[in-house]
């Protein structure tokens, strides 16, 4: 639709709503465009957007229809600059308000959500839900706390702080909470943003002399979610503003959810008073992933990929291999799997060990485990309760030879040492002996469930 068409449409609205309403509410709307059946307008304040949405959306939608345009919803966004009409006294939460004819709203709740996400600066990633979050020992507490908070109800711990290293699922959980809360209460003002965006908005408000709006906006939310809070460390005035916002919301019993890359007390240059406020609620740690969690995540991703790549085969042991080898973080693990699937579908081959090591050579090299031959020998001898010297030494008794072969196998799997090198570390044995040992264990893993379990246990222990 052209501006001209909008001009004509406005004239028709003028006749229906009368001059006064027109001047106050319709004239300030700046038509931006129609995107996917949603007509987008810039409004000077959120209040205007809300008011127009509540009082005139049916009329506007009707006029669009009469003009032959397929518009199902209206979206009002606060323009960066603009004047507030006299009628607007009340400060409103940030950015935008969305309105639709009631029937359309009900018919399309999911799309309504997408538009709502736009309301709060940081859009929610549709992949990050509780359904797609795999729970294991390292993240079960964080997950349980996130679930609990997402259910709403009386605020029992405030704030909830989720912290943990890079790529361990903090943002995923934050988005899942926001999504769940919005589903439970579509009218709640849930503000999710990164600490960086908080700072950016604060600086902008200072620059544009709109601090009052800023304060009112943040203080009027029902739930405040700030991701990567460590970002504000060392930024004094932002910290101060954050501190006041935080206190005001806690006083009103509004839920606050924070994520950080380390425990609040360990964030350097974060003011002590902010640190102590963050520690007042529930602080939960996302631990580094363990082997089982990584395997679980891979299995769940494969399940998701089945839709995109139907018929793609993945050989036994590949996921286990990746879970054992890529221990850095989940993001890298996911990236590896994505690349593997894309590559395999391109060349039209099954994902077997050869394709995996070819395709992921760089990732595997980069995340090469630090485990050493010595560590493996020590762990394996402890596991089978034999002396280290007996495992490395010349004795051929089965009770020594089998653990020795297990250790050789693990050295081959978990280190980058060549067969001759491994042989040398096992009392100067020949590489063919090592090869024989590795093959034997590979066979036994298939045929003997006790052996498979031993290998998994040892892998896990070496992973810790
Ligand atoms: N338990 C899990 N189940 C499923 N996917 C997960 C899990 N943990 C992490 N991921 C995935 O790993 C990727 C990285 O997670 P996310 O972005 O949440 O990490 P983060 O902790 O916020 O990292 P950063 O510190 O870099 O911000 C995402 O794609 C996320 O979906």
Coordinates of C-alpha atoms in Angstrom, one line a residue, residues 143-394:
X143 CA 16.0 -26.3 34.6
X144 CA 13.8 -27.0 37.6
X145 CA 14.2 -23.4 38.9
X146 CA 13.4 -22.0 35.4
X147 CA 10.3 -24.2 35.1
X148 CA 9.1 -23.1 38.5
X149 CA 9.5 -19.4 37.8
X150 CA 7.9 -19.8 34.4
X151 CA 4.8 -21.1 36.1
X152 CA 4.2 -17.7 37.5
X153 CA 2.2 -17.4 40.8
X154 CA 3.6 -15.8 43.9
X155 CA 7.2 -14.8 43.6
X156 CA 9.1 -17.1 45.9
X157 CA 12.7 -16.4 44.9
X158 CA 13.7 -13.1 43.5
X159 CA 15.8 -12.8 41.5
X160 CA 16.5 -16.1 39.8
X161 CA 20.1 -16.0 38.6
X162 CA 21.2 -18.6 36.1
X163 CA 24.9 -18.7 35.6
X164 CA 27.4 -20.9 33.7
X165 CA 30.1 -21.0 31.0
X166 CA 29.7 -20.2 27.4
X167 CA 27.1 -22.1 25.4
X168 CA 25.7 -24.1 28.3
X169 CA 22.0 -23.1 27.7
X170 CA 21.5 -19.9 29.7
X171 CA 19.9 -18.0 26.9
X172 CA 17.9 -21.1 25.9
X173 CA 16.4 -21.3 29.4
X174 CA 15.7 -17.5 29.5
X175 CA 13.8 -17.7 26.2
X176 CA 12.0 -20.8 27.4
X177 CA 10.8 -19.0 30.5
X178 CA 9.7 -15.9 28.6
X179 CA 7.9 -18.0 26.1
X180 CA 6.1 -20.1 28.7
X181 CA 5.1 -17.0 30.7
X182 CA 3.7 -15.3 27.7
X183 CA 1.7 -18.4 26.8
X184 CA 0.3 -18.5 30.3
X185 CA -0.5 -14.9 30.5
X186 CA -0.5 -13.1 27.2
X187 CA -1.2 -9.8 28.9
X188 CA 1.8 -9.8 31.2
X189 CA 4.5 -7.3 30.4
X190 CA 7.6 -9.6 30.2
X191 CA 10.6 -7.6 29.3
X192 CA 13.5 -9.7 28.0
X193 CA 16.7 -8.0 27.0
X194 CA 20.4 -8.4 27.2
X195 CA 22.4 -6.3 29.6
X196 CA 23.9 -4.6 26.6
X197 CA 20.5 -3.5 25.4
X198 CA 19.7 -2.3 28.9
X199 CA 22.8 -0.1 28.7
X200 CA 22.0 1.1 25.2
X201 CA 18.5 2.1 26.2
X202 CA 19.8 3.9 29.3
X203 CA 22.4 5.8 27.3
X204 CA 19.8 6.7 24.7
X205 CA 17.4 7.9 27.4
X206 CA 20.1 10.1 28.9
X207 CA 21.0 11.5 25.5
X208 CA 17.4 12.3 24.6
X209 CA 16.6 13.5 28.1
X210 CA 14.0 10.9 28.5
X211 CA 15.1 9.4 31.8
X212 CA 11.7 9.7 33.3
X213 CA 10.2 7.6 30.5
X214 CA 13.0 5.1 30.9
X215 CA 12.5 4.7 34.6
X216 CA 8.7 4.4 34.2
X217 CA 9.1 2.0 31.4
X218 CA 11.3 -0.4 33.3
X219 CA 9.4 0.0 36.5
X220 CA 6.1 -0.9 34.8
X221 CA 7.0 -4.4 33.7
X222 CA 5.7 -7.5 35.4
X223 CA 8.8 -9.6 34.7
X224 CA 12.2 -8.3 33.9
X225 CA 14.7 -10.7 32.3
X226 CA 18.3 -9.5 31.7
X227 CA 20.7 -11.8 29.9
X228 CA 24.5 -11.7 30.3
X229 CA 24.4 -9.2 33.2
X230 CA 28.3 -9.4 33.5
X231 CA 28.2 -6.9 30.6
X232 CA 27.4 -4.0 32.9
X233 CA 30.4 -4.6 35.1
X234 CA 32.6 -1.6 35.2
X235 CA 29.9 0.6 33.6
X236 CA 29.2 2.7 36.7
X237 CA 26.1 4.7 35.8
X238 CA 24.5 1.8 34.0
X239 CA 25.0 -0.3 37.1
X240 CA 23.6 2.4 39.3
X241 CA 20.4 2.6 37.1
X242 CA 20.2 -1.2 37.0
X243 CA 20.4 -1.3 40.8
X244 CA 17.5 1.2 41.2
X245 CA 15.4 -0.6 38.6
X246 CA 16.1 -3.8 40.4
X247 CA 15.1 -2.5 43.8
X248 CA 12.0 -0.9 42.5
X249 CA 10.8 -4.1 40.9
X250 CA 11.6 -6.3 43.9
X251 CA 9.7 -3.9 46.1
X252 CA 6.7 -4.4 43.9
X253 CA 7.2 -8.2 44.0
X254 CA 7.9 -8.3 40.3
X255 CA 9.9 -11.3 39.2
X256 CA 13.4 -10.7 38.0
X257 CA 15.5 -13.3 36.1
X258 CA 19.1 -12.7 35.4
X259 CA 21.8 -14.7 33.5
X260 CA 25.5 -14.3 33.9
X261 CA 28.6 -16.1 32.7
X262 CA 29.8 -16.7 36.3
X263 CA 28.5 -16.5 39.9
X264 CA 27.5 -12.9 40.9
X265 CA 30.2 -12.8 43.5
X266 CA 32.8 -13.5 40.9
X267 CA 31.9 -10.8 38.4
X268 CA 34.8 -8.5 38.5
X269 CA 34.0 -4.8 38.6
X270 CA 30.4 -5.4 39.4
X271 CA 29.5 -3.2 42.4
X272 CA 29.2 -5.0 45.7
X273 CA 25.7 -3.8 46.3
X274 CA 24.6 -5.2 42.9
X275 CA 26.4 -8.4 43.6
X276 CA 24.7 -8.8 46.9
X277 CA 21.3 -8.0 45.4
X278 CA 21.8 -10.7 42.8
X279 CA 22.6 -13.1 45.6
X280 CA 19.4 -12.5 47.5
X281 CA 17.3 -14.9 45.5
X282 CA 18.1 -18.2 44.0
X283 CA 21.4 -18.6 42.3
X284 CA 21.8 -21.7 40.2
X285 CA 24.7 -23.0 38.2
X286 CA 24.6 -24.6 34.8
X287 CA 27.6 -27.0 35.1
X288 CA 29.7 -28.1 32.2
X289 CA 28.0 -30.8 30.3
X290 CA 28.8 -34.5 30.9
X291 CA 29.0 -37.3 28.4
X292 CA 25.3 -38.4 28.9
X293 CA 23.9 -34.9 28.5
X294 CA 25.9 -34.3 25.4
X295 CA 24.7 -37.6 24.0
X296 CA 21.1 -36.7 25.0
X297 CA 21.4 -33.4 23.2
X298 CA 22.8 -35.0 20.1
X299 CA 20.0 -37.6 20.1
X300 CA 17.4 -34.9 20.4
X301 CA 18.9 -32.9 17.6
X302 CA 19.1 -35.9 15.3
X303 CA 15.4 -36.4 16.0
X304 CA 14.8 -32.8 14.9
X305 CA 16.9 -33.2 11.8
X306 CA 15.0 -36.2 10.7
X307 CA 12.3 -33.8 9.4
X308 CA 14.8 -31.8 7.3
X309 CA 16.9 -34.8 6.1
X310 CA 14.5 -37.7 5.8
X311 CA 16.2 -41.0 5.1
X312 CA 19.7 -39.9 6.1
X313 CA 21.4 -42.7 7.9
X314 CA 23.7 -42.4 10.8
X315 CA 26.0 -45.3 11.8
X316 CA 26.0 -46.7 15.3
X317 CA 28.6 -45.2 17.6
X318 CA 28.8 -41.8 15.8
X319 CA 26.8 -39.8 18.3
X320 CA 28.7 -41.5 21.2
X321 CA 32.0 -40.6 19.4
X322 CA 31.0 -37.0 19.1
X323 CA 29.7 -36.8 22.7
X324 CA 33.0 -38.1 23.9
X325 CA 35.2 -36.0 21.7
X326 CA 33.5 -32.6 21.6
X327 CA 33.4 -31.5 25.1
X328 CA 33.8 -27.7 24.7
X329 CA 30.2 -26.6 24.7
X330 CA 26.8 -27.3 23.3
X331 CA 27.0 -24.7 20.6
X332 CA 30.1 -26.4 19.1
X333 CA 28.4 -29.8 19.4
X334 CA 25.3 -28.6 17.6
X335 CA 27.4 -26.9 15.0
X336 CA 29.3 -30.1 14.3
X337 CA 26.1 -32.1 13.9
X338 CA 24.5 -29.5 11.6
X339 CA 27.6 -29.6 9.4
X340 CA 27.7 -33.3 9.4
X341 CA 24.1 -33.6 8.3
X342 CA 24.4 -31.0 5.6
X343 CA 27.6 -32.6 4.3
X344 CA 26.2 -36.1 4.3
X345 CA 23.0 -35.0 2.5
X346 CA 25.1 -33.2 -0.1
X347 CA 27.3 -36.2 -0.9
X348 CA 24.4 -38.6 -0.4
X349 CA 26.2 -40.9 2.0
X350 CA 25.6 -42.5 5.3
X351 CA 27.2 -40.6 8.3
X352 CA 29.9 -43.1 9.2
X353 CA 33.1 -42.7 11.1
X354 CA 35.1 -41.9 7.9
X355 CA 32.7 -39.1 6.8
X356 CA 32.6 -37.8 10.4
X357 CA 36.3 -37.5 10.9
X358 CA 36.7 -36.0 7.4
X359 CA 34.0 -33.5 7.7
X360 CA 34.8 -32.5 11.3
X361 CA 38.6 -32.7 11.3
X362 CA 39.0 -29.1 12.4
X363 CA 36.4 -29.3 15.2
X364 CA 37.8 -32.5 16.4
X365 CA 41.3 -31.1 16.4
X366 CA 40.2 -28.0 18.2
X367 CA 38.3 -29.7 20.9
X368 CA 40.9 -32.4 21.3
X369 CA 40.6 -33.8 24.7
X370 CA 43.4 -33.0 27.1
X371 CA 43.4 -36.5 28.4
X372 CA 46.8 -38.1 28.3
X373 CA 47.9 -41.7 27.9
X374 CA 49.2 -41.7 31.5
X375 CA 45.8 -40.6 32.8
X376 CA 44.1 -43.3 30.8
X377 CA 46.5 -46.0 32.1
X378 CA 46.0 -44.8 35.7
X379 CA 42.2 -44.7 35.4
X380 CA 42.0 -48.1 33.8
X381 CA 44.3 -49.8 36.3
X382 CA 42.2 -48.3 39.1
X383 CA 39.0 -49.4 37.5
X384 CA 40.1 -53.0 37.2
X385 CA 42.1 -52.8 40.4
X386 CA 45.4 -53.9 39.0
X387 CA 48.7 -52.3 39.5
X388 CA 49.8 -49.8 36.9
X389 CA 53.1 -51.5 36.5
X390 CA 51.3 -54.8 35.7
X391 CA 49.2 -53.2 33.1
X392 CA 52.2 -51.7 31.3
X393 CA 54.6 -54.6 32.0
X394 CA 55.1 -57.8 30.1

